[in-house]
Coordinates of C-alpha atoms in Angstrom, one line a residue:
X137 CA 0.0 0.0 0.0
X138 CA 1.0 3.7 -0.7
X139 CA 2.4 5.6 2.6
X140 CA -0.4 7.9 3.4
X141 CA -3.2 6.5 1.5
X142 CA -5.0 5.6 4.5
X143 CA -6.2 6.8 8.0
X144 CA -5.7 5.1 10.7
X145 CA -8.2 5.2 13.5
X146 CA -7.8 3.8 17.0
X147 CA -10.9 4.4 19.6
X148 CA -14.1 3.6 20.8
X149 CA -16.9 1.6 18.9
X150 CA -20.2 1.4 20.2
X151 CA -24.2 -0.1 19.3
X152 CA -26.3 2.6 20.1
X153 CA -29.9 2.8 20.7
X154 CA -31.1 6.6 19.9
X155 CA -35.1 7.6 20.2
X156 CA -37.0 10.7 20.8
X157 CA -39.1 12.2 23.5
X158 CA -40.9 15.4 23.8
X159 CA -38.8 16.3 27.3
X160 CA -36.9 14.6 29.9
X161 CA -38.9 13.1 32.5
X162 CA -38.8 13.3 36.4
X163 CA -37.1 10.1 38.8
X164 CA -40.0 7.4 38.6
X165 CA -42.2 8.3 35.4
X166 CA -42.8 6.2 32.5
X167 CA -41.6 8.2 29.0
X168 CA -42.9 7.2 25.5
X169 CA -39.8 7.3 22.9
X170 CA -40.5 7.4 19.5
X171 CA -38.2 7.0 16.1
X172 CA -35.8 4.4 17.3
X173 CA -32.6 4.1 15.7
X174 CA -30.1 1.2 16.2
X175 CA -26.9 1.9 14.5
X176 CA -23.1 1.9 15.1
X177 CA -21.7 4.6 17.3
X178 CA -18.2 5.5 18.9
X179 CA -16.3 9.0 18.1
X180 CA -13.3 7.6 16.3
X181 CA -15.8 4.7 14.8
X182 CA -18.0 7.2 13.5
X183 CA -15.8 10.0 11.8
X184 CA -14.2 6.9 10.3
X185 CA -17.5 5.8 8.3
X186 CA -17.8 9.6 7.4
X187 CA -14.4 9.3 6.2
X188 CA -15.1 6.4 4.3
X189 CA -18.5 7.9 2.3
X190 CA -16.4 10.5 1.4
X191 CA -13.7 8.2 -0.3
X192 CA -11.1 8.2 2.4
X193 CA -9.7 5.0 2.8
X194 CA -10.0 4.0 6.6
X195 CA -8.6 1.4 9.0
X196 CA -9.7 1.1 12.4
X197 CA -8.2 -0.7 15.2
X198 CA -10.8 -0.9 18.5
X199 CA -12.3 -3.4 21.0
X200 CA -15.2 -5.6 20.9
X201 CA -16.9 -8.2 23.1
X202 CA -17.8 -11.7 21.8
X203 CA -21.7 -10.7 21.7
X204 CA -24.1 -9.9 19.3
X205 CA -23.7 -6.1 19.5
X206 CA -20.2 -6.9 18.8
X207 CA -21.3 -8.7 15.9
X208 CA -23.3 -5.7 14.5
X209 CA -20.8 -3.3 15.1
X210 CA -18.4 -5.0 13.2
X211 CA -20.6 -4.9 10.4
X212 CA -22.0 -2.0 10.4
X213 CA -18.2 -0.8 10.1
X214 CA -17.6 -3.8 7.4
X215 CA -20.3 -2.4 5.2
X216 CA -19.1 0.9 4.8
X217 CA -15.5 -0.6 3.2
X218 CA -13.7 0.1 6.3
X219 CA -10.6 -2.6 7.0
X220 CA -11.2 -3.6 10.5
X221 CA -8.7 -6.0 10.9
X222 CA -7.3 -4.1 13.5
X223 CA -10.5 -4.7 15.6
X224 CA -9.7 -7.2 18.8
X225 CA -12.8 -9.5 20.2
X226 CA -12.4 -10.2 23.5
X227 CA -14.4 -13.9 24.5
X228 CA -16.9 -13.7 27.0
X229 CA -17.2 -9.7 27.0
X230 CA -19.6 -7.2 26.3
X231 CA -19.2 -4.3 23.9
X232 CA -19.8 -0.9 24.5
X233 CA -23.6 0.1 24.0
X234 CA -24.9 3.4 24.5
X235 CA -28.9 4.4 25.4
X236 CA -29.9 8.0 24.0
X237 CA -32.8 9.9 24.1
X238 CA -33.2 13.4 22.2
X239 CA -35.1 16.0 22.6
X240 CA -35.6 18.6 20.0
X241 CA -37.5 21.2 21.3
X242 CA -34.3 21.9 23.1
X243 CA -32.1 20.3 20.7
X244 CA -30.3 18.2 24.2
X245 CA -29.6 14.5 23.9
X246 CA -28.9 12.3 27.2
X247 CA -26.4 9.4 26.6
X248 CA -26.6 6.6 29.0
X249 CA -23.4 4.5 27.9
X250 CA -21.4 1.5 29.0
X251 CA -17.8 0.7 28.4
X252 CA -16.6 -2.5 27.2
X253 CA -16.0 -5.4 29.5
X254 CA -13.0 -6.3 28.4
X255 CA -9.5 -5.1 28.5
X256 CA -8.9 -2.2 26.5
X257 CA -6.6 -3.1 23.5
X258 CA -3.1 -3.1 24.4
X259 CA -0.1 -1.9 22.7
X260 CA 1.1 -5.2 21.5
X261 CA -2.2 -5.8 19.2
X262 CA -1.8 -2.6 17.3
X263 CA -0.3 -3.1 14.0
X264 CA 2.5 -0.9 13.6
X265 CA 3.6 -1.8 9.8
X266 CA 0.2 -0.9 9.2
X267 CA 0.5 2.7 11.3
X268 CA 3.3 3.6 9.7
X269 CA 2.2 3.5 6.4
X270 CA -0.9 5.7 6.9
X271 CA -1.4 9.3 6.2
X272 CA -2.3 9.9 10.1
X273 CA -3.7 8.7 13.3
X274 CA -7.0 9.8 14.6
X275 CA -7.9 8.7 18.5
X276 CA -10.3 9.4 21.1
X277 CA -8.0 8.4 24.0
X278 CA -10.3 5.8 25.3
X279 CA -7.7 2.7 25.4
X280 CA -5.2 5.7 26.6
X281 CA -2.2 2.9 26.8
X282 CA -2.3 1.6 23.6
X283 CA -3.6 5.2 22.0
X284 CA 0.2 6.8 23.6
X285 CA 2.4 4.5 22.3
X286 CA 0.3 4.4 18.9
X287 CA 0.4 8.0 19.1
X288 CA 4.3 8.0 19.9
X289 CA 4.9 5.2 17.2
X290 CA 3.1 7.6 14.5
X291 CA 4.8 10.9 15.8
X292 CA 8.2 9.0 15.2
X293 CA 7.2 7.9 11.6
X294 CA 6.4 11.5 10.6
X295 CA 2.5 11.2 11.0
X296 CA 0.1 13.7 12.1
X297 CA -1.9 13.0 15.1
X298 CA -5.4 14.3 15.3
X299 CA -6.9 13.8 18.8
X300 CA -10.7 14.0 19.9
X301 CA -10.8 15.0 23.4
X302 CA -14.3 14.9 24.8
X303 CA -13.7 14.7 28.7
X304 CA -10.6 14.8 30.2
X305 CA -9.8 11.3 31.3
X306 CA -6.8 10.3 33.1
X307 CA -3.8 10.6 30.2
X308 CA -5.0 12.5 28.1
X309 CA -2.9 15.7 28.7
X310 CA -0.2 13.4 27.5
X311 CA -1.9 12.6 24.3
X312 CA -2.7 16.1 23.4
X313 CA 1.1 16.9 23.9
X314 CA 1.2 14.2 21.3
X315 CA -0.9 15.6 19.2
X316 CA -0.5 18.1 15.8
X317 CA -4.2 19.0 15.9
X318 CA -6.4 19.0 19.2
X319 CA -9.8 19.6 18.8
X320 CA -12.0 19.2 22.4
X321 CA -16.0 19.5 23.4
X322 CA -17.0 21.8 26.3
X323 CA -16.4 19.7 28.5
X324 CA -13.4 18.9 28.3
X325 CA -12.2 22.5 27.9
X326 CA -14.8 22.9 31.1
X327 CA -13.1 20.7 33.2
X328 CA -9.5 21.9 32.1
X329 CA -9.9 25.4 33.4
X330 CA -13.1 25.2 35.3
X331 CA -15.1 27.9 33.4
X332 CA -16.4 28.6 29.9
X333 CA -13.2 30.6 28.6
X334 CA -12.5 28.4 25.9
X335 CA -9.7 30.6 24.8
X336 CA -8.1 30.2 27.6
X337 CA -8.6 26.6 27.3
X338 CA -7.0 26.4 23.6
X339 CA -3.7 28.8 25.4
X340 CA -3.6 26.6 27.6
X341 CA -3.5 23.1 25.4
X342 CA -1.3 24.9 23.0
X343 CA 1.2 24.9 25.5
X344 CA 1.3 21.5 25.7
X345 CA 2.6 21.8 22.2
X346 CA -0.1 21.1 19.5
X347 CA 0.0 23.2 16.2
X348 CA -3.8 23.3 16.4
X349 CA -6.6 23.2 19.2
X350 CA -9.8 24.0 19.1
X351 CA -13.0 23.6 21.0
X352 CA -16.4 23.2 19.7
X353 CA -19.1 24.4 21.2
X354 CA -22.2 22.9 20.0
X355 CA -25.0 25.9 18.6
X356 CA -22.6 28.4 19.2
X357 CA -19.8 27.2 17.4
X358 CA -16.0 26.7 17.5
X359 CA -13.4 28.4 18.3
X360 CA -9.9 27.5 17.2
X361 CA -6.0 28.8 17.7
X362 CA -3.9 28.2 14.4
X363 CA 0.0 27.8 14.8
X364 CA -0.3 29.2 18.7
X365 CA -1.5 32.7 17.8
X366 CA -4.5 33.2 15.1
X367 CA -8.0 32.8 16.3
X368 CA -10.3 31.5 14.4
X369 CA -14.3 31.8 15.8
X370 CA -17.4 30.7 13.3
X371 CA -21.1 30.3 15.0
X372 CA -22.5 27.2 13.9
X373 CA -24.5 26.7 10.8
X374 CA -28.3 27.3 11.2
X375 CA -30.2 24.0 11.3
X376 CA -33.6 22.9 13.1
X377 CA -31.5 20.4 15.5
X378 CA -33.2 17.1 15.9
X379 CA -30.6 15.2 17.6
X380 CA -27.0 16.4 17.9
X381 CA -25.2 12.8 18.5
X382 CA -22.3 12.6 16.7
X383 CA -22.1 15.9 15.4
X384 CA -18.9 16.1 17.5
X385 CA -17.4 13.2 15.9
X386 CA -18.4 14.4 11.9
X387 CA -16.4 17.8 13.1
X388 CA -13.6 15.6 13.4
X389 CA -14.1 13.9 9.9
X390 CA -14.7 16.9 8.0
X391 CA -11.7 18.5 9.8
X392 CA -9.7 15.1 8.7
X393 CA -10.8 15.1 5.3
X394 CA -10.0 19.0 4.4
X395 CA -6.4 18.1 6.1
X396 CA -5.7 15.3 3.7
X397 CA -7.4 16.8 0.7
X398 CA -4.8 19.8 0.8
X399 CA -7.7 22.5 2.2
X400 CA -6.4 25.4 4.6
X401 CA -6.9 25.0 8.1
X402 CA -10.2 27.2 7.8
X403 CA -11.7 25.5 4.8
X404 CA -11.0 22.3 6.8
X405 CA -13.1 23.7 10.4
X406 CA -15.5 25.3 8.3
X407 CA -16.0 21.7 6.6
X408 CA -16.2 20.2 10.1
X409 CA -19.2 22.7 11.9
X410 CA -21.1 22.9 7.9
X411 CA -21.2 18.2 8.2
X412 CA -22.0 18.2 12.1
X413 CA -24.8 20.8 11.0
X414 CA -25.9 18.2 8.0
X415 CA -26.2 15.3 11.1
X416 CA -28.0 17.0 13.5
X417 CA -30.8 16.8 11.1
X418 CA -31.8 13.2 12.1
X419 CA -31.9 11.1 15.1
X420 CA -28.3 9.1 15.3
X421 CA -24.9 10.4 14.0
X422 CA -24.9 8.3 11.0
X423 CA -28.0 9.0 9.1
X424 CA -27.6 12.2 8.0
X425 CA -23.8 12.6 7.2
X426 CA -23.7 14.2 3.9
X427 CA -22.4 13.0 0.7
X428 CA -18.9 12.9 -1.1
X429 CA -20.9 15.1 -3.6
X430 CA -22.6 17.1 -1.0
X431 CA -18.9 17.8 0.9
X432 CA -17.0 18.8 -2.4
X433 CA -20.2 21.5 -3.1
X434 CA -20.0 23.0 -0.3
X435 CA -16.3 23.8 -0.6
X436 CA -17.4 25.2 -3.7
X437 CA -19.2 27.6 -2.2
X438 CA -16.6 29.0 0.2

């Protein structure tokens, strides 16, 4: 295979279960949801299948259990032409499954979610022949000991390392000073610096040495710090949200795919908050991601 024909993901996978309800009930009520959705979830999982409908070719290395979710999250990944040899099945485990419910009169979701049951994937299962001839590494930091040294492996062989940081788990400073491009939620910026600056919050992670961080900020936004000194603030596009699950993750994919197509950094965001816009528009983060066709339009237009 061609050095940097491929991304190489390493993160979460997940089943998830997404409906809708009119608002969130009190402790001890029954609630009618409506619209369920069962699809494949994960943020590293799911900017990979964006990454794939837009032609990128993808290879993911994760953690499953030997159940049936595991079984359809495998396939759901399969059938998007995603190589997931890299995928681990641990016997006698569960995989990760997440419970959502939406609500768009206020455009919230609520994630109920539980990790895998077995070990995280370790170092010595990630395929480093394979790493090094990709184009870059995108993680999520949830198996933290094998995403470092995967991260370090990939720094070493001259790949970017694009990080999604959406709390701020034990290790993950250390990926971010791993990292070329850090782009974070709220929350982790939140918990960080304990309040909403999130310019602060990208001064602050730039330090730890990324060219790029960022932090997006759901209706109102992002807000991004190119090359340690250039802002770069958009609101978000205007869409009647239905369900905003996995918008974060499409940000990351859009982002991705303006960085391998040769876009600027600001084509590249722009690309990011304009697909996590397109997704909102339906209930789970895979329904609504827009088209190849649909992607290289908009850029068109900017």
């Amino acid at each position: 295979m061609e050095r940097g024909s491929e991304i190489f993901g390493l993160g979460q996978c997940s089943l998830d279960y997404i409906g809708q309800i009119d608002e969130f009930p009190p402790p001890d009520a029954k609630c009618e949801m409506t619209g369920l959705v069962i699809q494949g979830g994960g943020p590293v999982a799911t900017a990979l299948v964006a990454l794939a409908r837009w032609g990128k070719r993808c290879y993911f290395a994760g953690q499953v259990g030997d159940d049936q979710a595991g079984e359809m999250i495998l396939s759901s990944l399969n059938q998007e032409g995603i190589d997931t040899s890299g995928v681990v099945v641990r016997a006698e485990s569960f995989s990760q499954q997440a419970f959502i419910v939406a609500e768009p009169q206020t455009a919230r979701r609520t994630i109920f979610w539980q990790r895998p049951t077995g070990s995280p994937l370790k170092p010595d299962e990630i395929d480093l022949a394979r790493l090094r001839q990709a184009s870059l590494i995108h993680t999520d930091g949830l198996a933290i000991e094998a995403a470092l040294y995967a991260c370090r492996k990939a720094r070493d062989a001259g790949l970017a390392v694009v990080l999604d940081g959406g709390s701020l788990r034990p290790g993950m400073l250390d990926l971010v000073r791993l990292s070329d491009y850090c782009i974070v939620s709220e929350v982790f910026a939140r918990q960080l610096i304990g309040s909403d600056d999130s310019r602060d919050a990208c001064r602050i992670l730039r330090d730890l040495g990324p060219r790029l961080t960022a932090v997006t900020m759901g209706e109102r936004g992002y807000l991004a710090l190119r090359e340690g000194k250039e802002f770069i603030t958009r609101p978000a596009y205007p869409v009647a949200a239905l369900d905003t699950t996995g918008c974060g993750d499409v940000f990351h994919a859009g982002f991705i795919f303006g960085l391998t197509s040769g876009w600027t950094i600001a084509e590249s965001l722009d690309l990011g908050a304009w697909a996590a816009a397109q997704v909102s528009l339906a209930l789970g983060g895979r329904t609504k991601i827009p088209s190849r066709a649909e992607v290289l339009g908009h850029h068109l237009l900017l």
